[in-house]
Amino acid sequence: MPLDGLFVHALAHEFNQKLAGGRITKVHQPYPNEIILVVRNNSQNYPVLLSAHPAYARAQVTQIPYQNPKTPTNFAMFLRRNLEGARLEKIEQVDNDRILHFAVNTHDELGDEQTLLLTLEMMGRHSNLFLVREKDQRILELIKHVPADQNRVRSLMPSATYVLPPAQNKENPFTSDLGSLAKILLDDERANWAKAIQQQFEGFSSQSAQALVRAIDGASDAIDATKNWLAHFDQPAPTLYRSDKNKLSYAAFDWGQEANEKTAFETLGELLDAYFAGQAEADRVNQQAASLVRLVKNELKKNLGKQKKLEQTLTDSENADSFKVKGDLLITYPHLVKKGMTEVEIENYYDENKRLKIALDPRFDGLQNANRYFHKYRKLRLAKDYVLEQLAATQEEIDYFNQIQTQLAVASPKDVADIKVELIDQGYLREKARIKTKGKQTKKPKYVMGKPDQFVASDGTLIEVGKNNLQNDQLSLKKSNRHKIWLHVQKLPGSHVLIDSENPSSETIEEAAKLAAYFSKARDSANVPVDYLPAGKLRKPNGAKPGFVIFEGQQTIYVTPDAHLVQKLKKV
């Protein structure tokens, strides 16, 4: 189901159970449209994600790690001043709509008690997050400022009065007596029930309306069946569905949807983490790494074009002897060529006296045309060695940027900074100039590289996965790792994987190989070959780019990447 009003009802119920009465201890804004509130309640910290993302708007308790920017945004600083240390009283849903009010008890600048509403509207591209003063409904700040010429229905700027989005004038199914439902079932054909339910009741998506139809179809009392069905949203049993085409969908409880695989979760937050992990993370990476993606794409295009030209030159150089033959024939029979001729046919004594047609430059005589062919011959012969050297260097560049492209495709937001530093060190990207302070010597801040991702095998063995070349070098070439087992997908760009064991079980090797295949260009393939051997057998050639190693004496295992296994083994 999409995140409709019914699912938001279940979220509000879960939030009130976990968060109501807790203190907001920290506020972070790791991404442009998303806020993380750390709420401490019952001696436990809950990271609450409030997202106004146009495609992934949602509210949830999340366990997906995030990395804060070095400099907090103005919106994050404003929320910190007003919310940190305040008590979260309750969470309310507006009717059965996709709007949540997080009511926070705090004090104003004069010390008087006040209630602020952190209001999240989850409305697709119109999603927004507001901080509103309850007593006068004044908008203190919001995550997206919308000028009046872009929204004439209501003002979405600081100091304006907060007004709810236009009402849909539908019934709230949780407060209605459901009398109109009986009328729908009597007046409409079964094929029209779902659409009629959506039109009559607030908060129903097409999937949830169809699920309700399945629940009441054939029931002796449709009203009671509907009430029982709605009661599940107050006692959710979060369920993730995976289709035979590996497409994911979710519901607040198992409502009988057909699926190839069903996974149950304890909380709605865990369910949303599992559903949005890949999609939302990829979008965050695209936001942070847009310039890097463009750079890699341009470098690949440039080097592929260069490779094509070099290969054509190499093909021509392979035919260099044909130019020598034409020059020899022209210098043997110069009298057959007169200025103004564009071609001549001469008996070829190199090929059993067959006749050879030779193109001519009409500006020159026979000897001059012969010299032109000899010049081409010498040039191509000399170019061959240079072209082979350039082809090797160009192929190295193509392999390198294919590797970076693969890393960006599987990167999490925290990995992007490492990739950027690497590209700066390799000279492909310029570092932003630091502003010099008058009379002070500015020092370049020391960069702290991110750590490889960690996974735990079924038998408890630690498995580490490098998500970029800097991490790959750290895993593969560190002396203390020499006797541990190293893995990499065969002949394709991918992550370096290290098993923290000198003699791992066959099951652990298979699980690590599946991680290596998943974090590679072969992620969507089946029966992927993965090489493995002790890390001490790896060698890095002098001058090789980051992440490049050579080895021999490896063994190979064939596996199929498994996204579900990756989530299962991930160390939080």
Coordinates of C-alpha atoms in Angstrom, one line a residue:
M1 CA 0.0 0.0 0.0
P2 CA 1.2 3.6 -0.5
L3 CA 1.4 5.7 2.6
D4 CA -2.3 6.7 2.7
G5 CA -4.4 8.0 5.6
L6 CA -5.1 4.5 7.0
F7 CA -1.4 3.8 7.3
V8 CA -0.7 7.3 8.8
H9 CA -3.5 6.4 11.4
A10 CA -1.4 3.3 12.3
L11 CA 1.8 5.4 12.5
A12 CA 0.1 7.9 14.8
H13 CA -0.9 5.0 17.1
E14 CA 2.6 3.6 17.1
F15 CA 4.2 7.1 17.8
N16 CA 1.9 7.7 20.7
Q17 CA 2.8 4.4 22.3
K18 CA 6.6 4.9 21.9
L19 CA 7.2 8.6 21.9
A20 CA 4.4 10.5 23.8
G21 CA 5.9 12.0 27.0
G22 CA 9.5 11.8 25.8
R23 CA 12.1 14.6 25.5
I24 CA 13.5 15.8 22.2
T25 CA 17.3 15.6 22.9
K26 CA 18.7 16.3 19.4
V27 CA 17.6 17.7 16.1
H28 CA 19.5 16.9 12.9
Q29 CA 18.9 17.7 9.2
P30 CA 21.1 15.2 7.3
Y31 CA 19.3 15.7 4.0
P32 CA 17.6 18.7 2.4
N33 CA 14.0 17.6 2.9
E34 CA 14.4 15.4 6.0
I35 CA 14.7 16.0 9.7
I36 CA 15.8 13.5 12.4
L37 CA 14.4 14.1 15.9
V38 CA 16.1 12.0 18.7
V39 CA 13.4 11.4 21.3
R40 CA 14.3 9.9 24.6
N41 CA 11.5 8.1 26.3
N42 CA 11.5 5.2 28.8
S43 CA 15.3 5.3 29.0
Q44 CA 15.6 4.7 25.2
N45 CA 16.5 6.9 22.3
Y46 CA 14.3 6.9 19.2
P47 CA 15.5 8.5 16.0
V48 CA 12.4 9.9 14.4
L49 CA 12.6 10.6 10.7
L50 CA 10.2 13.3 9.4
S51 CA 10.5 13.5 5.6
A52 CA 9.0 16.0 3.3
H53 CA 10.6 14.4 0.3
P54 CA 8.5 14.7 -2.9
A55 CA 8.7 11.0 -3.6
Y56 CA 9.4 9.4 -0.2
A57 CA 7.5 11.6 2.3
R58 CA 6.9 9.7 5.5
A59 CA 7.3 9.7 9.3
Q60 CA 8.9 6.8 11.1
V61 CA 11.3 5.6 13.8
T62 CA 14.4 4.7 11.7
Q63 CA 17.5 2.7 12.4
I64 CA 19.2 3.5 9.1
P65 CA 22.5 5.3 9.9
Y66 CA 22.8 8.9 8.6
Q67 CA 25.7 11.4 8.5
N68 CA 25.1 15.0 9.4
P69 CA 26.6 17.8 7.3
K70 CA 29.5 19.7 8.8
T71 CA 27.5 22.9 8.9
P72 CA 23.8 22.6 10.1
T73 CA 21.1 24.3 8.0
N74 CA 19.2 27.4 9.1
F75 CA 16.1 25.2 9.5
A76 CA 17.9 22.7 11.7
M77 CA 19.3 25.5 13.9
F78 CA 15.9 27.1 14.3
L79 CA 14.4 23.7 15.4
R80 CA 17.2 23.2 17.8
R81 CA 16.6 26.5 19.5
N82 CA 12.9 25.8 19.8
L83 CA 12.7 22.1 20.3
E84 CA 15.7 20.6 22.0
G85 CA 15.0 19.8 25.6
A86 CA 11.2 20.1 25.0
R87 CA 8.7 17.4 25.8
L88 CA 6.7 15.7 23.1
E89 CA 3.2 15.6 24.4
K90 CA 1.3 13.7 21.8
I91 CA 1.0 12.9 18.1
E92 CA -2.3 13.6 16.3
Q93 CA -3.5 12.8 12.8
V94 CA -5.7 15.4 11.1
D95 CA -9.0 13.5 10.4
N96 CA -7.8 10.5 8.4
D97 CA -5.5 12.5 6.2
R98 CA -1.8 12.3 5.6
I99 CA -1.0 15.1 8.1
L100 CA 0.5 14.6 11.5
H101 CA 0.8 17.1 14.3
F102 CA 3.7 16.5 16.8
A103 CA 2.6 18.6 19.8
V104 CA 5.6 19.9 21.8
N105 CA 5.4 21.5 25.2
T106 CA 8.1 24.2 25.6
H107 CA 8.6 27.8 26.7
D108 CA 8.8 31.1 24.8
E109 CA 11.5 33.7 25.1
L110 CA 9.8 35.2 28.2
G111 CA 9.6 31.8 29.9
D112 CA 5.9 31.3 29.4
E113 CA 4.7 27.8 28.6
Q114 CA 3.6 27.3 25.1
T115 CA 2.7 24.5 22.7
L116 CA 4.4 24.2 19.3
L117 CA 3.2 22.0 16.5
L118 CA 5.7 20.3 14.3
T119 CA 3.3 19.5 11.4
L120 CA 4.3 17.1 8.6
E121 CA 2.2 17.1 5.5
M122 CA 2.9 14.0 3.3
M123 CA 1.4 15.1 0.0
G124 CA 3.8 14.0 -2.7
R125 CA 5.5 17.0 -4.3
H126 CA 3.5 19.3 -2.1
S127 CA 4.9 17.7 1.1
N128 CA 6.2 20.1 3.7
L129 CA 7.2 20.3 7.4
F130 CA 6.1 23.3 9.5
L131 CA 6.8 24.6 13.0
V132 CA 3.6 26.3 14.1
R133 CA 2.7 28.1 17.3
E134 CA -0.5 26.5 18.4
K135 CA -2.3 29.5 20.1
D136 CA -2.3 31.7 17.0
Q137 CA -1.5 29.2 14.3
R138 CA 1.5 31.3 13.1
I139 CA 4.1 29.6 11.0
L140 CA 7.4 30.1 12.7
E141 CA 9.4 28.3 10.1
L142 CA 9.0 25.6 7.4
I143 CA 11.4 23.3 5.5
K144 CA 10.2 24.5 2.1
H145 CA 9.4 28.1 1.4
V146 CA 6.8 28.4 -1.3
P147 CA 6.3 31.8 -2.9
A148 CA 2.8 33.1 -3.4
D149 CA 3.0 32.8 -7.2
Q150 CA 3.5 29.0 -6.8
N151 CA 0.7 28.4 -4.3
R152 CA -2.3 30.8 -4.4
V153 CA -4.5 28.6 -2.1
R154 CA -2.6 29.4 1.1
S155 CA 0.5 31.1 2.2
L156 CA 3.5 28.9 2.8
M157 CA 6.1 31.4 4.3
P158 CA 7.3 32.2 7.8
S159 CA 4.9 34.5 9.8
A160 CA 1.9 33.5 7.8
T161 CA -1.1 31.8 9.4
Y162 CA -1.1 28.1 9.0
V163 CA -4.1 26.8 7.1
L164 CA -4.8 23.2 6.4
P165 CA -4.8 22.0 2.8
P166 CA -8.3 22.2 1.2
A167 CA -10.7 19.7 2.8
Q168 CA -11.8 16.7 0.7
N169 CA -15.3 16.6 2.4
K170 CA -15.2 12.8 2.9
E171 CA -16.1 10.7 5.9
N172 CA -13.5 9.6 8.4
P173 CA -14.0 5.8 8.5
F174 CA -12.7 5.6 12.1
T175 CA -15.4 8.1 13.4
S176 CA -18.2 7.3 10.9
D177 CA -21.2 4.9 11.7
L178 CA -20.4 3.5 8.2
G179 CA -24.0 3.8 7.1
S180 CA -23.0 5.0 3.7
L181 CA -20.9 1.9 3.2
A182 CA -24.1 -0.2 3.4
K183 CA -25.6 2.0 0.7
I184 CA -22.5 1.5 -1.5
L185 CA -22.8 -2.3 -1.2
L186 CA -26.5 -2.2 -2.1
D187 CA -26.4 0.3 -4.9
D188 CA -23.2 -0.6 -6.7
E189 CA -21.9 -3.7 -8.4
R190 CA -19.0 -5.4 -6.7
A191 CA -16.5 -4.3 -9.4
N192 CA -17.3 -0.6 -8.4
W193 CA -17.1 -1.0 -4.6
A194 CA -13.4 -0.1 -4.3
K195 CA -13.8 3.1 -6.3
A196 CA -16.9 4.1 -4.4
I197 CA -15.2 3.5 -1.1
Q198 CA -12.4 5.8 -2.1
Q199 CA -14.8 8.5 -3.1
Q200 CA -16.9 8.3 0.1
F201 CA -14.2 7.7 2.8
E202 CA -11.1 9.7 3.5
G203 CA -7.6 8.1 3.5
F204 CA -8.2 5.2 1.2
S205 CA -5.7 4.4 -1.5
S206 CA -6.8 2.1 -4.3
Q207 CA -4.9 -0.8 -2.7
S208 CA -6.5 -0.4 0.7
A209 CA -9.9 0.0 -0.8
Q210 CA -9.5 -3.3 -2.7
A211 CA -8.2 -4.9 0.5
L212 CA -11.4 -3.8 2.3
V213 CA -13.5 -5.2 -0.5
R214 CA -11.8 -8.6 -0.1
A215 CA -12.5 -8.5 3.6
I216 CA -16.2 -7.7 3.3
D217 CA -16.9 -9.8 0.3
G218 CA -19.1 -12.7 1.4
A219 CA -19.2 -11.5 5.0
S220 CA -22.6 -12.0 6.8
D221 CA -22.4 -8.5 8.2
A222 CA -20.3 -6.1 6.1
I223 CA -20.4 -3.3 8.7
D224 CA -19.0 -5.5 11.4
A225 CA -16.4 -6.9 9.0
T226 CA -15.3 -3.4 8.1
K227 CA -15.0 -2.3 11.8
N228 CA -12.9 -5.4 12.5
W229 CA -10.8 -4.7 9.4
L230 CA -10.2 -1.0 10.5
A231 CA -9.3 -2.2 14.1
H232 CA -6.1 -3.8 12.6
F233 CA -4.7 -0.3 12.1
D234 CA -4.7 0.2 15.9
Q235 CA -2.9 -3.1 16.4
P236 CA -0.7 -3.3 13.3
A237 CA 1.2 -6.4 12.2
P238 CA 3.6 -4.8 9.7
T239 CA 4.0 -6.9 6.5
L240 CA 6.4 -6.6 3.6
Y241 CA 5.4 -8.3 0.3
R242 CA 7.8 -9.3 -2.4
S243 CA 6.4 -10.2 -5.8
D244 CA 7.9 -12.8 -8.2
K245 CA 9.5 -9.9 -10.1
N246 CA 11.2 -8.7 -6.8
K247 CA 8.9 -5.7 -6.5
L248 CA 8.2 -4.6 -2.9
S249 CA 4.9 -3.4 -1.3
Y250 CA 3.8 -3.1 2.3
A251 CA 0.8 -3.0 4.6
A252 CA 0.1 -2.2 8.2
F253 CA -1.1 -5.8 8.6
D254 CA -1.3 -8.9 6.3
W255 CA -4.5 -8.2 4.4
G256 CA -4.3 -11.2 2.0
Q257 CA -2.3 -9.7 -0.8
E258 CA -0.8 -12.2 -3.2
A259 CA 3.0 -12.3 -3.0
N260 CA 5.9 -14.5 -3.7
E261 CA 7.3 -13.8 -0.2
K262 CA 5.9 -12.2 2.9
T263 CA 8.1 -10.8 5.8
A264 CA 6.6 -9.7 9.1
F265 CA 8.1 -6.9 11.2
E266 CA 7.6 -5.9 14.8
T267 CA 7.2 -2.2 14.1
L268 CA 6.1 0.1 11.3
G269 CA 9.4 1.8 11.5
E270 CA 11.3 -1.4 10.8
L271 CA 8.9 -2.1 7.9
L272 CA 9.5 1.3 6.3
D273 CA 13.3 1.0 6.8
A274 CA 13.2 -2.3 4.8
Y275 CA 11.0 -0.9 2.1
F276 CA 12.6 2.5 1.6
A277 CA 16.2 1.5 2.3
G278 CA 17.2 1.0 -1.3
Q279 CA 15.0 3.6 -2.9
A280 CA 15.5 6.5 -0.5
E281 CA 19.2 5.8 0.0
A282 CA 19.7 5.8 -3.8
D283 CA 17.9 9.1 -4.1
R284 CA 19.9 10.7 -1.3
V285 CA 23.1 9.5 -3.0
N286 CA 21.9 11.1 -6.3
Q287 CA 21.3 14.4 -4.5
Q288 CA 24.7 14.4 -2.8
A289 CA 26.7 13.0 -5.7
A290 CA 25.0 14.6 -8.7
S291 CA 28.3 16.4 -9.7
L292 CA 30.3 13.2 -9.2
V293 CA 27.8 11.2 -11.4
R294 CA 28.1 13.9 -14.2
L295 CA 31.9 13.8 -13.9
V296 CA 32.1 10.0 -14.2
K297 CA 29.7 10.0 -17.1
N298 CA 31.6 12.6 -19.0
E299 CA 35.0 10.9 -18.3
L300 CA 33.6 7.6 -19.5
K301 CA 32.2 9.2 -22.7
K302 CA 35.5 11.0 -23.4
N303 CA 37.6 7.9 -22.9
L304 CA 35.3 5.6 -24.9
G305 CA 35.5 8.1 -27.8
K306 CA 39.3 8.2 -27.5
Q307 CA 39.4 4.4 -27.4
K308 CA 37.4 4.2 -30.6
K309 CA 39.7 6.7 -32.4
L310 CA 42.8 4.8 -31.2
E311 CA 41.4 1.5 -32.4
Q312 CA 40.8 2.9 -35.8
T313 CA 44.4 4.2 -35.9
L314 CA 45.6 0.8 -34.8
T315 CA 43.5 -0.8 -37.6
D316 CA 45.1 1.6 -40.1
S317 CA 48.6 0.8 -38.8
E318 CA 47.9 -2.9 -39.3
N319 CA 47.4 -2.0 -42.9
A320 CA 50.6 0.0 -43.1
D321 CA 52.2 -2.5 -45.5
S322 CA 49.6 -1.8 -48.1
F323 CA 50.8 1.8 -48.3
K324 CA 54.4 0.6 -48.8
V325 CA 53.3 -1.6 -51.7
K326 CA 51.5 1.3 -53.4
G327 CA 54.6 3.5 -53.0
D328 CA 56.9 0.8 -54.4
L329 CA 54.6 0.3 -57.4
L330 CA 54.4 4.1 -58.1
I331 CA 58.1 4.6 -57.8
T332 CA 58.7 1.6 -60.2
Y333 CA 56.2 2.9 -62.8
P334 CA 56.3 6.7 -62.4
H335 CA 55.7 7.3 -66.1
L336 CA 52.2 5.8 -65.8
V337 CA 51.1 8.8 -63.7
K338 CA 50.4 12.3 -64.9
K339 CA 49.2 15.3 -62.9
G340 CA 45.5 15.5 -62.8
M341 CA 44.9 11.8 -62.6
T342 CA 42.8 10.6 -59.6
E343 CA 43.7 6.9 -59.8
V344 CA 45.9 4.4 -61.8
E345 CA 45.9 0.7 -62.2
I346 CA 49.3 -0.9 -62.1
E347 CA 50.5 -4.6 -62.4
N348 CA 51.3 -5.7 -58.8
Y349 CA 54.4 -7.8 -58.8
Y350 CA 54.0 -8.5 -55.0
D351 CA 50.8 -10.5 -55.7
E352 CA 51.3 -12.8 -58.7
N353 CA 51.2 -9.9 -61.1
K354 CA 47.5 -9.0 -60.3
R355 CA 46.6 -5.5 -61.2
L356 CA 46.1 -3.0 -58.3
K357 CA 44.1 0.2 -58.4
I358 CA 45.8 3.0 -56.6
A359 CA 44.1 6.3 -55.6
L360 CA 46.1 9.4 -56.5
D361 CA 46.3 13.1 -55.5
P362 CA 45.7 14.9 -58.9
R363 CA 48.0 17.7 -57.8
F364 CA 51.1 15.5 -57.9
D365 CA 53.0 13.3 -60.4
G366 CA 54.0 9.6 -59.9
L367 CA 57.1 10.1 -57.7
Q368 CA 55.3 12.7 -55.5
N369 CA 52.4 10.4 -55.0
A370 CA 54.8 7.5 -54.1
N371 CA 56.5 9.7 -51.5
R372 CA 53.0 10.5 -49.9
Y373 CA 52.4 6.7 -49.5
F374 CA 55.8 6.1 -48.0
H375 CA 55.2 9.0 -45.6
K376 CA 51.9 7.4 -44.5
Y377 CA 53.6 4.0 -44.1
R378 CA 56.4 5.4 -41.8
K379 CA 53.9 7.4 -39.7
L380 CA 51.6 4.4 -39.1
R381 CA 54.6 2.1 -38.3
L382 CA 55.9 4.6 -35.7
A383 CA 52.4 5.2 -34.3
K384 CA 51.6 1.6 -33.6
D385 CA 53.7 1.3 -30.4
Y386 CA 52.4 4.7 -29.2
V387 CA 48.8 3.7 -30.0
L388 CA 49.1 0.4 -28.1
E389 CA 50.5 2.3 -25.1
Q390 CA 47.6 4.8 -25.3
L391 CA 45.0 2.1 -25.7
A392 CA 46.3 0.4 -22.5
A393 CA 46.2 3.7 -20.6
T394 CA 42.7 4.5 -21.9
Q395 CA 41.4 1.1 -21.0
E396 CA 42.7 1.6 -17.5
E397 CA 40.8 4.9 -17.3
I398 CA 37.6 3.3 -18.5
D399 CA 38.0 0.4 -16.0
Y400 CA 38.6 3.0 -13.2
F401 CA 35.5 5.1 -14.0
N402 CA 33.4 2.0 -14.4
Q403 CA 34.5 1.0 -10.9
I404 CA 33.6 4.5 -9.6
Q405 CA 30.2 4.4 -11.4
T406 CA 29.5 1.0 -9.8
Q407 CA 30.5 2.4 -6.4
L408 CA 28.1 5.4 -6.7
A409 CA 25.3 3.0 -7.7
V410 CA 25.7 1.0 -4.5
A411 CA 26.9 3.8 -2.2
S412 CA 25.2 5.1 0.9
P413 CA 25.3 8.8 1.6
K414 CA 28.2 8.4 4.0
D415 CA 30.3 6.9 1.2
V416 CA 30.0 9.8 -1.2
A417 CA 32.5 12.0 0.7
D418 CA 35.2 9.3 0.4
I419 CA 34.6 9.0 -3.4
K420 CA 34.8 12.8 -3.8
V421 CA 38.1 12.9 -1.8
E422 CA 39.6 10.2 -4.0
L423 CA 38.6 12.0 -7.2
I424 CA 40.2 15.2 -5.8
D425 CA 43.4 13.3 -4.9
Q426 CA 43.5 11.7 -8.4
G427 CA 43.2 15.2 -10.0
Y428 CA 39.8 14.7 -11.7
L429 CA 38.0 17.1 -9.4
R430 CA 39.0 20.5 -8.1
E431 CA 38.9 21.2 -4.4
K432 CA 37.0 24.3 -3.4
A433 CA 39.3 27.1 -2.4
R434 CA 39.2 27.9 1.3
I435 CA 38.6 31.5 2.3
K436 CA 41.7 33.0 3.9
T437 CA 41.2 35.0 7.1
K438 CA 43.2 38.2 7.3
G439 CA 46.3 37.7 9.4
K440 CA 45.7 34.0 10.0
Q441 CA 47.1 30.9 8.3
T442 CA 44.3 28.6 7.3
K443 CA 44.9 24.9 7.7
K444 CA 43.3 22.2 5.6
P445 CA 41.1 20.2 8.0
K446 CA 42.2 16.6 8.4
Y447 CA 39.9 14.3 6.5
V448 CA 38.5 11.2 8.4
M449 CA 37.7 8.4 6.0
G450 CA 34.5 6.5 6.5
K451 CA 34.5 2.9 7.7
P452 CA 33.7 -0.1 5.5
D453 CA 30.2 -1.5 6.0
Q454 CA 29.9 -4.4 8.4
F455 CA 27.9 -7.5 8.2
V456 CA 27.6 -10.6 10.5
A457 CA 27.5 -14.0 9.0
S458 CA 25.0 -16.6 10.2
D459 CA 27.8 -18.2 12.4
G460 CA 28.7 -14.8 13.9
T461 CA 31.8 -14.1 11.8
L462 CA 32.4 -10.4 10.9
I463 CA 32.4 -9.6 7.2
E464 CA 33.5 -6.1 6.0
V465 CA 32.6 -4.6 2.6
G466 CA 34.5 -1.6 1.1
K467 CA 32.1 0.8 -0.5
N468 CA 34.8 2.9 -2.3
N469 CA 38.4 2.6 -3.4
L470 CA 39.8 4.1 -0.3
Q471 CA 38.0 1.6 1.9
N472 CA 38.9 -1.2 -0.6
D473 CA 42.6 -0.4 -0.2
Q474 CA 42.3 -0.3 3.6
L475 CA 40.6 -3.7 3.6
S476 CA 42.8 -5.4 1.1
L477 CA 46.3 -4.1 1.8
K478 CA 46.3 -3.7 5.6
K479 CA 49.0 -5.9 7.1
S480 CA 46.9 -7.2 9.9
N481 CA 44.4 -8.5 7.3
R482 CA 46.9 -10.7 5.4
H483 CA 45.6 -14.0 6.6
K484 CA 41.9 -13.2 6.3
I485 CA 39.9 -14.3 3.3
W486 CA 39.4 -11.7 0.6
L487 CA 36.6 -11.8 -2.1
H488 CA 35.8 -9.9 -5.3
V489 CA 33.4 -10.5 -8.2
Q490 CA 35.3 -11.9 -11.2
K491 CA 36.3 -9.5 -14.0
L492 CA 33.7 -6.8 -13.1
P493 CA 33.8 -3.7 -11.0
G494 CA 32.7 -4.3 -7.4
S495 CA 33.5 -4.0 -3.7
H496 CA 36.4 -5.7 -1.9
V497 CA 35.0 -8.0 0.7
L498 CA 37.0 -9.3 3.7
I499 CA 36.0 -12.2 6.0
D500 CA 37.4 -11.7 9.5
S501 CA 38.6 -15.2 9.7
E502 CA 41.6 -17.3 8.4
N503 CA 39.5 -20.4 8.1
P504 CA 35.8 -19.5 7.6
S505 CA 33.1 -22.1 7.1
S506 CA 31.8 -22.8 3.6
E507 CA 28.5 -21.2 4.6
T508 CA 30.3 -17.9 5.6
I509 CA 32.3 -17.9 2.3
E510 CA 29.0 -18.3 0.4
E511 CA 27.3 -15.5 2.3
A512 CA 30.4 -13.2 1.8
A513 CA 30.4 -14.1 -1.9
K514 CA 26.7 -13.1 -2.1
L515 CA 27.7 -9.7 -0.5
A516 CA 30.5 -9.3 -3.1
A517 CA 28.1 -10.1 -5.9
Y518 CA 25.4 -7.7 -4.6
F519 CA 27.8 -4.8 -4.2
S520 CA 29.0 -5.1 -7.8
K521 CA 28.0 -4.5 -11.3
A522 CA 26.5 -8.0 -11.3
R523 CA 23.9 -7.1 -8.7
D524 CA 21.0 -8.0 -11.0
S525 CA 22.6 -11.1 -12.4
A526 CA 22.4 -14.8 -11.5
N527 CA 25.2 -17.4 -11.1
V528 CA 27.9 -14.7 -10.5
P529 CA 31.5 -16.0 -10.3
V530 CA 33.3 -14.6 -7.2
D531 CA 37.1 -15.2 -6.6
Y532 CA 38.4 -15.7 -3.0
L533 CA 41.9 -16.1 -1.5
P534 CA 43.9 -14.9 1.5
A535 CA 44.4 -11.2 1.4
G536 CA 48.2 -11.7 1.8
K537 CA 48.4 -12.9 -1.8
L538 CA 47.1 -9.5 -3.2
R539 CA 49.6 -7.2 -4.9
K540 CA 49.3 -3.6 -5.9
P541 CA 51.4 -2.6 -8.9
N542 CA 53.5 0.6 -8.6
G543 CA 51.5 3.6 -9.7
A544 CA 48.2 1.7 -9.8
K545 CA 45.0 3.6 -9.1
P546 CA 43.2 3.3 -5.8
G547 CA 41.3 0.0 -5.4
F548 CA 43.3 -1.9 -8.1
V549 CA 45.1 -5.1 -7.1
I550 CA 46.4 -8.2 -8.8
F551 CA 46.4 -11.8 -7.6
E552 CA 46.8 -15.4 -8.5
G553 CA 46.0 -18.8 -6.9
Q554 CA 42.4 -17.9 -6.2
Q555 CA 39.4 -20.2 -5.9
T556 CA 36.0 -19.4 -7.4
I557 CA 32.5 -19.8 -6.1
Y558 CA 29.3 -19.1 -8.1
V559 CA 26.4 -17.3 -6.3
T560 CA 23.3 -15.3 -6.9
P561 CA 23.0 -11.9 -5.2
D562 CA 20.3 -11.8 -2.5
A563 CA 19.0 -8.4 -1.3
H564 CA 17.1 -10.0 1.5
L565 CA 20.3 -11.7 2.8
V566 CA 22.1 -8.3 2.7
Q567 CA 19.4 -6.8 5.0
K568 CA 19.5 -9.8 7.2
L569 CA 23.3 -9.8 7.7
K570 CA 23.7 -6.0 8.0
K571 CA 25.2 -5.0 11.3
V572 CA 23.3 -2.0 12.8

